[in-house]
Tab-separated table of C-alpha atoms and ligand atoms in Angstrom:
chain	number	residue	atom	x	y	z
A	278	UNK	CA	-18.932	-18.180	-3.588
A	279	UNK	CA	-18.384	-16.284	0.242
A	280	UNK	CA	-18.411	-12.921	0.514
A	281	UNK	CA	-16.155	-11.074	2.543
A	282	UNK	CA	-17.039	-8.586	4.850
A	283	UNK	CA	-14.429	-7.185	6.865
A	284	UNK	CA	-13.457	-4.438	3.885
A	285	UNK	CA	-15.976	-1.263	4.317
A	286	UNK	CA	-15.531	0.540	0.659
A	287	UNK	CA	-15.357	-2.340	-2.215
A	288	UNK	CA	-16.953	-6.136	-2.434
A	289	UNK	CA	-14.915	-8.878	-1.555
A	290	UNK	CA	-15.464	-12.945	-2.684
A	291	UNK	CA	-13.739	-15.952	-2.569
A	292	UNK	CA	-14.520	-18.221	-5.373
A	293	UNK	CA	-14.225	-21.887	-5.383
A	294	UNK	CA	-14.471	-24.338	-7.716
A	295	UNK	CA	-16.529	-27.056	-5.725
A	296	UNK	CA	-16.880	-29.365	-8.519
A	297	UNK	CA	-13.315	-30.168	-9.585
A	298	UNK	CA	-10.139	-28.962	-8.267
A	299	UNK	CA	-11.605	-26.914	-5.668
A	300	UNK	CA	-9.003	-24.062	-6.685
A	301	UNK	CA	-10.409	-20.726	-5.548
A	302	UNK	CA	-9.742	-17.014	-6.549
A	303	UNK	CA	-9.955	-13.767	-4.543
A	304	UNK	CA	-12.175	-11.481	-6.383
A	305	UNK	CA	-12.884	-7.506	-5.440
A	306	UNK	CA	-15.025	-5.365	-7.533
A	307	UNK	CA	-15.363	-1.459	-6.769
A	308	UNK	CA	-19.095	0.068	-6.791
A	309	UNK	CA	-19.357	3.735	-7.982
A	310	UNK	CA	-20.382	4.083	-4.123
A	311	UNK	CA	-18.849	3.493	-0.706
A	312	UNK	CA	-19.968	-0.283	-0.228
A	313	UNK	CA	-21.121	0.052	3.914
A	314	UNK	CA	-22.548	3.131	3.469
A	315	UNK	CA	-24.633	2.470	-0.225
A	316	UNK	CA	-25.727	4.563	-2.885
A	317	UNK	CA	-26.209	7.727	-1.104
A	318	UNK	CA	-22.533	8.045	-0.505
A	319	UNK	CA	-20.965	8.169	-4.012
A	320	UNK	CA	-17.010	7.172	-4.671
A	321	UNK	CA	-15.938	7.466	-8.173
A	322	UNK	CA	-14.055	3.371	-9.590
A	323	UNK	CA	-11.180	5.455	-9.852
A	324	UNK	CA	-9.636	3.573	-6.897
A	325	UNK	CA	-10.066	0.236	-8.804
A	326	UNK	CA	-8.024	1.822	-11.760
A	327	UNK	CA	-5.124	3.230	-9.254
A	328	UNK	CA	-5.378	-0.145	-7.492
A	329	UNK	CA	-4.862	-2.148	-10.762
A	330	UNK	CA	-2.290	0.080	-11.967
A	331	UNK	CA	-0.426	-0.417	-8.094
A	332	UNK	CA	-0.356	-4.202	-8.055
A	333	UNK	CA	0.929	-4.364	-11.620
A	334	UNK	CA	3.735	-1.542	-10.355
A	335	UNK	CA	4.172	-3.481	-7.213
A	336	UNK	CA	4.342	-6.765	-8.730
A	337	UNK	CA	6.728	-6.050	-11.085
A	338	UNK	CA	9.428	-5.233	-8.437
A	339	UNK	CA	8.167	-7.116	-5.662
A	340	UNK	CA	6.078	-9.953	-6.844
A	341	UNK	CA	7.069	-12.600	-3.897
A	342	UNK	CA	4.902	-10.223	-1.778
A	343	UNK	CA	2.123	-9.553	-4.070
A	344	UNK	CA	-1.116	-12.279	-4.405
A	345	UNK	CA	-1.027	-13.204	-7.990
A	346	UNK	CA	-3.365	-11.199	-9.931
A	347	UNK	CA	-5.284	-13.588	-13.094
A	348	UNK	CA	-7.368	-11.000	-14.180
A	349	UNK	CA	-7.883	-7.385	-14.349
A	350	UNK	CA	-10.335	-4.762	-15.879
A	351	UNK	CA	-10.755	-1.196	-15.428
A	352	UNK	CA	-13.859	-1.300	-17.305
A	353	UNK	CA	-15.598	-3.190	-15.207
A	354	UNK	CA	-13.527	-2.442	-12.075
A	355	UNK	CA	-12.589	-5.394	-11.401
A	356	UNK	CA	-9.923	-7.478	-10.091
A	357	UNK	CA	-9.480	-11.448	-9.281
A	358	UNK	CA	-5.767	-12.426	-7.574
A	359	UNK	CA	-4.634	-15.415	-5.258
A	360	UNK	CA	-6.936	-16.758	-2.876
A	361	UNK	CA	-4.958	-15.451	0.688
A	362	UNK	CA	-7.446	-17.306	3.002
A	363	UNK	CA	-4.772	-19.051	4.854
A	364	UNK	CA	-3.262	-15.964	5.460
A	365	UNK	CA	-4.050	-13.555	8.482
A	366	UNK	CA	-4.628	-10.125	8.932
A	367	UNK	CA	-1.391	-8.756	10.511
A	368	UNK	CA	-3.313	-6.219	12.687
A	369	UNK	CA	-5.580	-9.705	13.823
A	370	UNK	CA	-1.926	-11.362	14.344
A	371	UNK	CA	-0.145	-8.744	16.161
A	372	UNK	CA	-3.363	-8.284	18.619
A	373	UNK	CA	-2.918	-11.824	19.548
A	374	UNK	CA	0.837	-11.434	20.154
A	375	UNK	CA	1.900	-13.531	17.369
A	376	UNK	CA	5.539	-13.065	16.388
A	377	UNK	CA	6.290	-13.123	12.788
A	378	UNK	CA	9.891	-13.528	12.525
A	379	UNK	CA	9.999	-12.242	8.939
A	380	UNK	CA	8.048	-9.599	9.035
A	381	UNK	CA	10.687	-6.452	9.499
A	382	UNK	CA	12.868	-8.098	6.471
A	383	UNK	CA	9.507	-8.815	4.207
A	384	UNK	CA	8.386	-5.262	5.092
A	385	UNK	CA	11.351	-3.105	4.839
A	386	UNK	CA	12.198	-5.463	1.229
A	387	UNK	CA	8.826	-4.366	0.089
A	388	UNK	CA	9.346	-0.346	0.780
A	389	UNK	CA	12.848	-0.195	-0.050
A	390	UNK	CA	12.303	-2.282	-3.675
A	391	UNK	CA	8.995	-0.131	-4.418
A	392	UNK	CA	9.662	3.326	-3.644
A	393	UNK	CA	13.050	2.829	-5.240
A	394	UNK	CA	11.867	1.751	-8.247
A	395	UNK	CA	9.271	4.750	-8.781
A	396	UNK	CA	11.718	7.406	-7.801
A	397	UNK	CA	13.759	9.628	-9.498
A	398	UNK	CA	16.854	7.775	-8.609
A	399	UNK	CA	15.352	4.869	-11.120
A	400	UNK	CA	13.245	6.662	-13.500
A	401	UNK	CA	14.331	8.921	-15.801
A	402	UNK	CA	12.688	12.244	-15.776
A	403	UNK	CA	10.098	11.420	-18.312
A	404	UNK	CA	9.456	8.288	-17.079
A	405	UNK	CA	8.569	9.766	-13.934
A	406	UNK	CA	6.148	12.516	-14.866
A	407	UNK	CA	3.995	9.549	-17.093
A	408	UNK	CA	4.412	7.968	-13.616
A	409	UNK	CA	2.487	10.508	-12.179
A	410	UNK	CA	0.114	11.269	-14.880
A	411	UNK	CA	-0.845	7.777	-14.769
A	412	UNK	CA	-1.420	7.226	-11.303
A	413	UNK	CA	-3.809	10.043	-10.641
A	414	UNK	CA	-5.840	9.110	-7.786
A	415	UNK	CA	-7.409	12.612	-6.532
A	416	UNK	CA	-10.974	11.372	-5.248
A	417	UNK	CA	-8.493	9.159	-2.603
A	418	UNK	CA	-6.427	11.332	-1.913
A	419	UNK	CA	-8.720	14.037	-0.687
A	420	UNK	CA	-10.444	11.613	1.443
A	421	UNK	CA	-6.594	11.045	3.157
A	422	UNK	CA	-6.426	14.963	3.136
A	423	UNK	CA	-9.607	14.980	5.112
A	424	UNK	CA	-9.674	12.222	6.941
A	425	UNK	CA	-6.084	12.030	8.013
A	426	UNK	CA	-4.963	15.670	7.926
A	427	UNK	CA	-7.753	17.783	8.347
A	428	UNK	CA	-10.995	16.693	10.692
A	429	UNK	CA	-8.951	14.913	13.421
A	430	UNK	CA	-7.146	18.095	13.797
A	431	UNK	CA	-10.364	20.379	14.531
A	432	UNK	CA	-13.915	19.832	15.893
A	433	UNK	CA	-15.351	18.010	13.437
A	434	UNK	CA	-18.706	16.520	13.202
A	435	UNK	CA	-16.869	13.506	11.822
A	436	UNK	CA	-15.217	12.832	14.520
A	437	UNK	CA	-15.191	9.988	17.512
A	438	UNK	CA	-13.888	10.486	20.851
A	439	UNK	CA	-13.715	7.818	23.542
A	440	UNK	CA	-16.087	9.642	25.934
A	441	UNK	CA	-13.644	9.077	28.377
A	442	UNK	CA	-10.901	10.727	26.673
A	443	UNK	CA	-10.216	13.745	28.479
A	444	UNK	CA	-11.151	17.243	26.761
A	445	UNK	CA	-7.815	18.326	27.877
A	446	UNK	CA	-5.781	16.021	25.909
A	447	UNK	CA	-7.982	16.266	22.732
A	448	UNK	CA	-7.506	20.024	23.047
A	449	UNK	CA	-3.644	19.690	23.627
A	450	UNK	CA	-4.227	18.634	19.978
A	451	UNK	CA	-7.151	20.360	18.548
A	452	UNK	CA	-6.206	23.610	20.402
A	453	UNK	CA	-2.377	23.756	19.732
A	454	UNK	CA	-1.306	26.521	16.941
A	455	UNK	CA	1.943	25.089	17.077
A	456	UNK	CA	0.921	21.032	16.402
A	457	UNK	CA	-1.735	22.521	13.997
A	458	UNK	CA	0.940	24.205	12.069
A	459	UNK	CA	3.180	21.306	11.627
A	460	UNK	CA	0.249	19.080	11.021
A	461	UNK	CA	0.018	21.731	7.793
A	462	UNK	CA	3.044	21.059	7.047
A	463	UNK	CA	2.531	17.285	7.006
A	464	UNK	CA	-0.664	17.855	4.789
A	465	UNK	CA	1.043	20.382	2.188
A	466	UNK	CA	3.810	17.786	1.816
A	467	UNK	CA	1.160	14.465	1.186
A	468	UNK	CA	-0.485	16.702	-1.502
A	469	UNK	CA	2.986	18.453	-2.607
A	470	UNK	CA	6.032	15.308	-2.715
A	471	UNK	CA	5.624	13.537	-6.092
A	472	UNK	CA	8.782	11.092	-4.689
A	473	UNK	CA	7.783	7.859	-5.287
A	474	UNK	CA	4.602	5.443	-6.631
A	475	UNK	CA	2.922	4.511	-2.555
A	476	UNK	CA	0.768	2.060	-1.635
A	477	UNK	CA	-1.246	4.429	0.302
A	478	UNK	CA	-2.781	3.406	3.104
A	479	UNK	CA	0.232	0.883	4.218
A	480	UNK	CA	-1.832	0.046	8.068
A	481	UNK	CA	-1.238	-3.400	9.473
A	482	UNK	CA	-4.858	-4.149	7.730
A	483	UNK	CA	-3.710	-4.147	4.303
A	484	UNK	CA	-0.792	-6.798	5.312
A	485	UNK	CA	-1.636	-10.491	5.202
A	486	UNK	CA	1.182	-12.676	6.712
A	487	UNK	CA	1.758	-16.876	7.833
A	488	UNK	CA	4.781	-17.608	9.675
A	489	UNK	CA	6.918	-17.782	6.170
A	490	UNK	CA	5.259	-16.125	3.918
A	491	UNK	CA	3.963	-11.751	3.921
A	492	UNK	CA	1.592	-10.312	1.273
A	493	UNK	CA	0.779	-6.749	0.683
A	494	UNK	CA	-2.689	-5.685	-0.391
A	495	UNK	CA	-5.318	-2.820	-1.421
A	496	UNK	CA	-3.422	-0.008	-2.660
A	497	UNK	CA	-6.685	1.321	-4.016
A	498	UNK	CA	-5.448	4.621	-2.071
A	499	UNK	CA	-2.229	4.491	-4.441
A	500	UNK	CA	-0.206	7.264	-6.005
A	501	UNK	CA	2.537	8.960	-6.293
A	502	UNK	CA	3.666	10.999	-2.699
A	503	UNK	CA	6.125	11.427	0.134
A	504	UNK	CA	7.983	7.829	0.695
A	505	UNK	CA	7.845	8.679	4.147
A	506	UNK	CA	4.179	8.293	4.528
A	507	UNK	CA	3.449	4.277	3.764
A	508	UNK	CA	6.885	3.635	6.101
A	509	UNK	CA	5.205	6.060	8.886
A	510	UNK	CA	1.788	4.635	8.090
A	511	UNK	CA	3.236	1.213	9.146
A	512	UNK	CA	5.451	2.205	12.425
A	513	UNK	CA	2.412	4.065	13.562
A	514	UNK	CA	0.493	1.123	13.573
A	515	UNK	CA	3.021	-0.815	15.367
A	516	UNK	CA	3.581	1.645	18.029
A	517	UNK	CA	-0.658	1.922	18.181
A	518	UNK	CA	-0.219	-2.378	18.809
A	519	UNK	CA	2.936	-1.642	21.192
A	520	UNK	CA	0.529	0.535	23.457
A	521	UNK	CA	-2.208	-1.812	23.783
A	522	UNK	CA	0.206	-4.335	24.777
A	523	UNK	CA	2.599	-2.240	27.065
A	524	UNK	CA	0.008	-1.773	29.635
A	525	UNK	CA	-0.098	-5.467	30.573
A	526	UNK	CA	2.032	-6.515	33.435
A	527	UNK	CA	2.915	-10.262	32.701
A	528	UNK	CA	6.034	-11.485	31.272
A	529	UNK	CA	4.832	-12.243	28.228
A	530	UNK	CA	3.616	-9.081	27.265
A	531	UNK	CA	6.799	-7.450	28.022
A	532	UNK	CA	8.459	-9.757	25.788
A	533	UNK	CA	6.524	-9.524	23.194
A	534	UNK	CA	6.844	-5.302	23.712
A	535	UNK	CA	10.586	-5.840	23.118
A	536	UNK	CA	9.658	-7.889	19.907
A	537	UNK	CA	7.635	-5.095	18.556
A	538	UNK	CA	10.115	-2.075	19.119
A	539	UNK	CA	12.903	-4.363	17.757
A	540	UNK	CA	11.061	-4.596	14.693
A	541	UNK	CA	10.137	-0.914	14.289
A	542	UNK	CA	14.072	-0.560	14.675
A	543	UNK	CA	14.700	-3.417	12.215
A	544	UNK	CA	11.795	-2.038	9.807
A	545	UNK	CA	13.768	0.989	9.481
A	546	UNK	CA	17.798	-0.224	9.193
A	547	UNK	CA	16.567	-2.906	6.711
A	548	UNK	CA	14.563	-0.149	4.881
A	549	UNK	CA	17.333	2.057	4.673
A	550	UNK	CA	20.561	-0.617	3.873
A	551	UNK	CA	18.256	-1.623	1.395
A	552	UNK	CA	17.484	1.335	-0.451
A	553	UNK	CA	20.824	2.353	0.121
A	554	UNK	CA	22.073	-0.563	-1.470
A	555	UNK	CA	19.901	-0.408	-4.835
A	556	UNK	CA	20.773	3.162	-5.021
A	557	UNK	CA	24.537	2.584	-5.202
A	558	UNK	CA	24.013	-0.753	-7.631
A	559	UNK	CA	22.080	1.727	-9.408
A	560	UNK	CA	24.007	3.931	-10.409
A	561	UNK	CA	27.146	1.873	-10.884
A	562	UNK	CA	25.446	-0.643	-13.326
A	563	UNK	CA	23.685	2.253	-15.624
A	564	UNK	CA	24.222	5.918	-16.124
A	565	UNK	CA	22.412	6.911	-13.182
A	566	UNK	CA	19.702	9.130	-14.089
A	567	UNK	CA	20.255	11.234	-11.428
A	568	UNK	CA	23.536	12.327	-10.232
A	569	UNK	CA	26.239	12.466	-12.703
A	570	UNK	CA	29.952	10.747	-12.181
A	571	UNK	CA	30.968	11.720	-8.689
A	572	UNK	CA	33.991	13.768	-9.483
A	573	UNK	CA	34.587	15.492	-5.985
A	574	UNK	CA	34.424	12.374	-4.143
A	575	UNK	CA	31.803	11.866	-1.406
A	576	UNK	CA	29.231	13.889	-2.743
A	577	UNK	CA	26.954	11.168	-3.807
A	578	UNK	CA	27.140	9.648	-0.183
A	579	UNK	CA	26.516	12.831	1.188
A	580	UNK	CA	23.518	13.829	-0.357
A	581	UNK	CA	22.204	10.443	0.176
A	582	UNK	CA	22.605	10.459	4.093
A	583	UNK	CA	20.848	13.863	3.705
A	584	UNK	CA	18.200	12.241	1.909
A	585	UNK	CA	17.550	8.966	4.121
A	586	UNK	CA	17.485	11.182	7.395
A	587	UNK	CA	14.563	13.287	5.571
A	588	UNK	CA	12.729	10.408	4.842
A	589	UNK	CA	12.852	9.280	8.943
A	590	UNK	CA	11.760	12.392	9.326
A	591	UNK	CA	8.967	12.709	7.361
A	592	UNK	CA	8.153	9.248	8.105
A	593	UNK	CA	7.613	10.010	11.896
A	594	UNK	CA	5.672	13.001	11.040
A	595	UNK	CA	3.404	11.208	9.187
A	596	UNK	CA	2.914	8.342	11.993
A	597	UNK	CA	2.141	11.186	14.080
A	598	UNK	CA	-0.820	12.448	11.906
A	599	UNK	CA	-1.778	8.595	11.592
A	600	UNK	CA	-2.153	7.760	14.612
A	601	UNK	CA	-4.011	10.726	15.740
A	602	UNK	CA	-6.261	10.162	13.159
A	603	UNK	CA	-7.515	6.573	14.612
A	604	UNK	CA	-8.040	7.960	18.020
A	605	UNK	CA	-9.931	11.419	16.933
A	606	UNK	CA	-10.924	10.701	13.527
A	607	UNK	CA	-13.767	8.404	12.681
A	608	UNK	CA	-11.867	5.455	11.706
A	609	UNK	CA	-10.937	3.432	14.868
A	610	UNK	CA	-8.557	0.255	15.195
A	611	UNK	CA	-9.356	-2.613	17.134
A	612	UNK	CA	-6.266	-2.715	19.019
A	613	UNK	CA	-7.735	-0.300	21.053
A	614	UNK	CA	-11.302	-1.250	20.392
A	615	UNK	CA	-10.805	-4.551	21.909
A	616	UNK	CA	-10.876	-2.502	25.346
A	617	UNK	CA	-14.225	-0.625	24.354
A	618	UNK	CA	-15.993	-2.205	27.254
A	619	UNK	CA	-13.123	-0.479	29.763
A	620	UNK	CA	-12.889	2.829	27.836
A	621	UNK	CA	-10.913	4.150	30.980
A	622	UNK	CA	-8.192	1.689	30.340
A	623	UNK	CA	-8.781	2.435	26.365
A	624	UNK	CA	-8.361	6.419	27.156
A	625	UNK	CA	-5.368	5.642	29.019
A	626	UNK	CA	-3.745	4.126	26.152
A	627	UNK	CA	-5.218	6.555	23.895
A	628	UNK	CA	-3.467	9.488	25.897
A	629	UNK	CA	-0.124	7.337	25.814
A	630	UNK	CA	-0.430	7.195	22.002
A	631	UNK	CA	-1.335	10.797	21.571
A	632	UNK	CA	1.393	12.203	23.802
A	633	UNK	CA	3.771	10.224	21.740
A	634	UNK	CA	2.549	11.401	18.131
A	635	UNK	CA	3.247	15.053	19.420
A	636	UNK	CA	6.295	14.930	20.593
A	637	UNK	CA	7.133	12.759	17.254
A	638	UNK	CA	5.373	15.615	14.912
A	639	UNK	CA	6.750	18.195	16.656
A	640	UNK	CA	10.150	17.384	16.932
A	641	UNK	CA	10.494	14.545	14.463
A	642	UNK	CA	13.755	16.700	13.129
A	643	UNK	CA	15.547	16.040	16.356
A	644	UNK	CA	15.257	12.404	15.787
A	645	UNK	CA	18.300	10.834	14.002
A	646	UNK	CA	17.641	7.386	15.187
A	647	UNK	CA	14.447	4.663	15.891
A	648	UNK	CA	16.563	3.807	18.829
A	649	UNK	CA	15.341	7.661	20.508
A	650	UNK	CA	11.641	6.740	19.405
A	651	UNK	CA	11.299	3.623	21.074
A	652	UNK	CA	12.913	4.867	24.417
A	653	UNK	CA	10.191	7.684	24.266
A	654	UNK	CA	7.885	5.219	23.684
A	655	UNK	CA	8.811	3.098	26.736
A	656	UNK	CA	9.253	6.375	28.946
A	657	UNK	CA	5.799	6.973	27.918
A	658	UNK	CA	4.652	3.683	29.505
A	659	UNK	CA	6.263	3.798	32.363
A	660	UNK	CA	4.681	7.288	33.809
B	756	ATP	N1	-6.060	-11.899	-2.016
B	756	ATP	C1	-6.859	-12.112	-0.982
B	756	ATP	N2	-7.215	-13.377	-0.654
B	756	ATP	C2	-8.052	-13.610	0.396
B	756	ATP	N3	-8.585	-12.671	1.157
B	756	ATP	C3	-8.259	-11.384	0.865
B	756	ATP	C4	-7.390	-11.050	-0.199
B	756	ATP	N4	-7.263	-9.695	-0.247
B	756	ATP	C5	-8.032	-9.227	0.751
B	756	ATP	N5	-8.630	-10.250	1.425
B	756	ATP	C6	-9.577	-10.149	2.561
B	756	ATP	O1	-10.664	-9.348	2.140
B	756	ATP	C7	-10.758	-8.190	2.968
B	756	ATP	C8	-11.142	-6.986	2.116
B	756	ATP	O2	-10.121	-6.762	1.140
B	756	ATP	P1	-9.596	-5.294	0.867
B	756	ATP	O3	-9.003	-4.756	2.110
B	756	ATP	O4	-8.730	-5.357	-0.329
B	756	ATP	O5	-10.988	-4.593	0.526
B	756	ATP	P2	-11.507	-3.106	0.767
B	756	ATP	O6	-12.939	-3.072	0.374
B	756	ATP	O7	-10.610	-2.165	0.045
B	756	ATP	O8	-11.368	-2.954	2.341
B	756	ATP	P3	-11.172	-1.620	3.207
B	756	ATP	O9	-12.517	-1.033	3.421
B	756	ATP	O10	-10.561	-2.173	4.476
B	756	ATP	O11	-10.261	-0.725	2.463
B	756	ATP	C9	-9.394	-8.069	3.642
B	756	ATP	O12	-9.481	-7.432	4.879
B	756	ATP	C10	-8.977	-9.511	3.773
B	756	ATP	O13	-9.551	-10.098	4.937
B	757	MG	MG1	-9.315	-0.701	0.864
């Protein structure tokens, strides 16, 4: 047995049989506590109960990108699945400027097929409020409200600055009525948006990819929210990669730049042909439970272009709030901690990200196409 350690809140194992097959399992168990920190910082199991009931949700829809799960019990808040180990992290992958040629068709297949599936355009009403009742995950969620929405937004003792971060930009966030107010916005709609069953915490941690094949896991932070933040938790991470790369001035980086926004661009068209596409199946195999027969003509397709553009936009204002969070907030990525011995360099990619989540908060109405986003990304380089 090897424990894993790069997970903070649960334990982690991989369990091989050493004597005969050597077939191995993946086993995670949640403590009643935050695992890093110990005892004295208490976490209800309730995240291994939303967890269980997400990869069961998940896996029935999408089970070619779930691990295999052989065992399950709330009771004892546990969970054994598919041994990944030959997989990587995607965040370890993208740092190393590995291109994954599936991963914009894996990705976008994975959020079209599971927030379809748990929204009202699939589920009939009463299906959809058990949805909800079952996948209460409060204790999580107010550590999102706090940790994503709220502390990163004020001067909080919880926070971490690069020292050399200048107070200037932090304040152009901290200090702003007007970002504060939309970052309300953002918040009120995570707690308020009941639209579809989420993973939750969607980062390019909790993806595990090989050239062929892409896995989702740990949607201990599951429930049921705005679709738009797991698509904007994974573009923000991508754009987050895209700066650390952009600053480079060989070739190679450059191309692999390109590579990233042209995912981000296909992540989103494949996301929404897709979800446009089981929509319309939808309702012409089944009554749709829905929207009725279309008797004016057009109506349907109008209300779902109406629909799809509010998703991009809530999707970009949550990357906004999600990438603020990892420079302010306490929770840091390595794609800009692998600079931590030139924190100059890291503050000037910092600033580059931060400029570009409040332009995309602020004005994430204006945008109409991924096209716009990574052009302001790319402008934002290039100052
Ligand atoms: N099915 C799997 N097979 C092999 N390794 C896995 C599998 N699932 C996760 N891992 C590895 O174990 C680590 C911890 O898993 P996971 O992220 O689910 O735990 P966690 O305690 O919720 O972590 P975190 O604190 O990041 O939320 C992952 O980062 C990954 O390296
Ligand atoms: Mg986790």
């Amino acid at each position: 047995m090897q424990e894993i350690n790069d997970g903070n809140m649960n334990f982690a194992f991989v369990v091989t049989n050493k004597q005969g097959s050597n077939q191995s399992v993946f086993v995670k168990q949640a403590p009643p506590y935050i695992k890093v920190m110990g005892e004295q910082w208490p976490l209800t199991r309730q995240r291994m109960t939303a967890e269980i009931n997400a990869l069961n949700y998940q896996s029935s829809v999408c089970p070619e990108m779930l691990p295999e799960v052989y065992y399950q019990s709330e009771a004892l808040s546990v969970v054994i699945m598919q041994n990944l180990s030959q997989h990587a992290i995607l965040r370890t992958e993208l740092i190393q400027a590995r291109y994954l040629p599936r991963l914009a068709e894996d990705l976008s297949t994975f959020l079209a097929e599971t927030l379809f599936y748990s929204s009202s355009f699939a589920l009939s009403s009463l299906n959809k409020k058990a949805m909800i009742s079952k996948s209460n995950n409060q204790d999580m969620c107010k550590i999102t409200e706090d940790f994503v929405f709220t502390y990163p937004f004020e001067h909080h003792e919880m926070n971490d600055y690069n020292p050399a971060l200048s107070q200037t930009v932090i304040d152009s966030i901290q200090k702003n009525p007007n970002v504060r107010a939309h970052v309300a916005q953002m918040k009120y709609m995570f707690m308020n948006k009941p639209e579809a069953l989420l993973h939750g915490d969607l980062h390019t941690g909790s993806v595990m990819v090989n050239g062929l094949e892409t896995f989702v896991i740990d949607p201990e932070f599951s429930f049921v929210g705005p679709m738009g933040f797991d698509i904007g938790a994974l573009i923000a991470n991508l754009y987050i990669n895209y700066f650390s790369h952009a600053h480079k001035r060989s070739v190679e980086a450059a191309n692999y730049c390109q590579w990233l926004l042209q995912t981000i661009d296909d992540l989103w068209y494949k996301f929404e042909a897709k979800f446009l596409s089981l929509w319309a199946e939808h309702e012409l195999s089944i009554q749709s439970p829905f929207m009725g027969k279309d008797l004016t003509g057009g109506t349907h397709q109008t209300f779902r272009q109406a629909f799809l553009q509010q998703v991009l936009s809530d999707s970009l204002g949550f990357a906004a709030c999600k990438m603020i969070r990892r420079i302010l907030g306490v929770a840091k990525v390595a794609d800009f901690m692998q600079f931590k011995k030139d924190q100059k360099l890291r503050a000037k990619l910092e600033t580059q990200t931060l400029n570009m989540a409040i332009e995309i908060l602020v004005n994430r109405h204006a945008y109409t196409s991924i096209a716009d986003v990574n052009k302001l990304a790319e402008d934002l380089v290039a100052v």
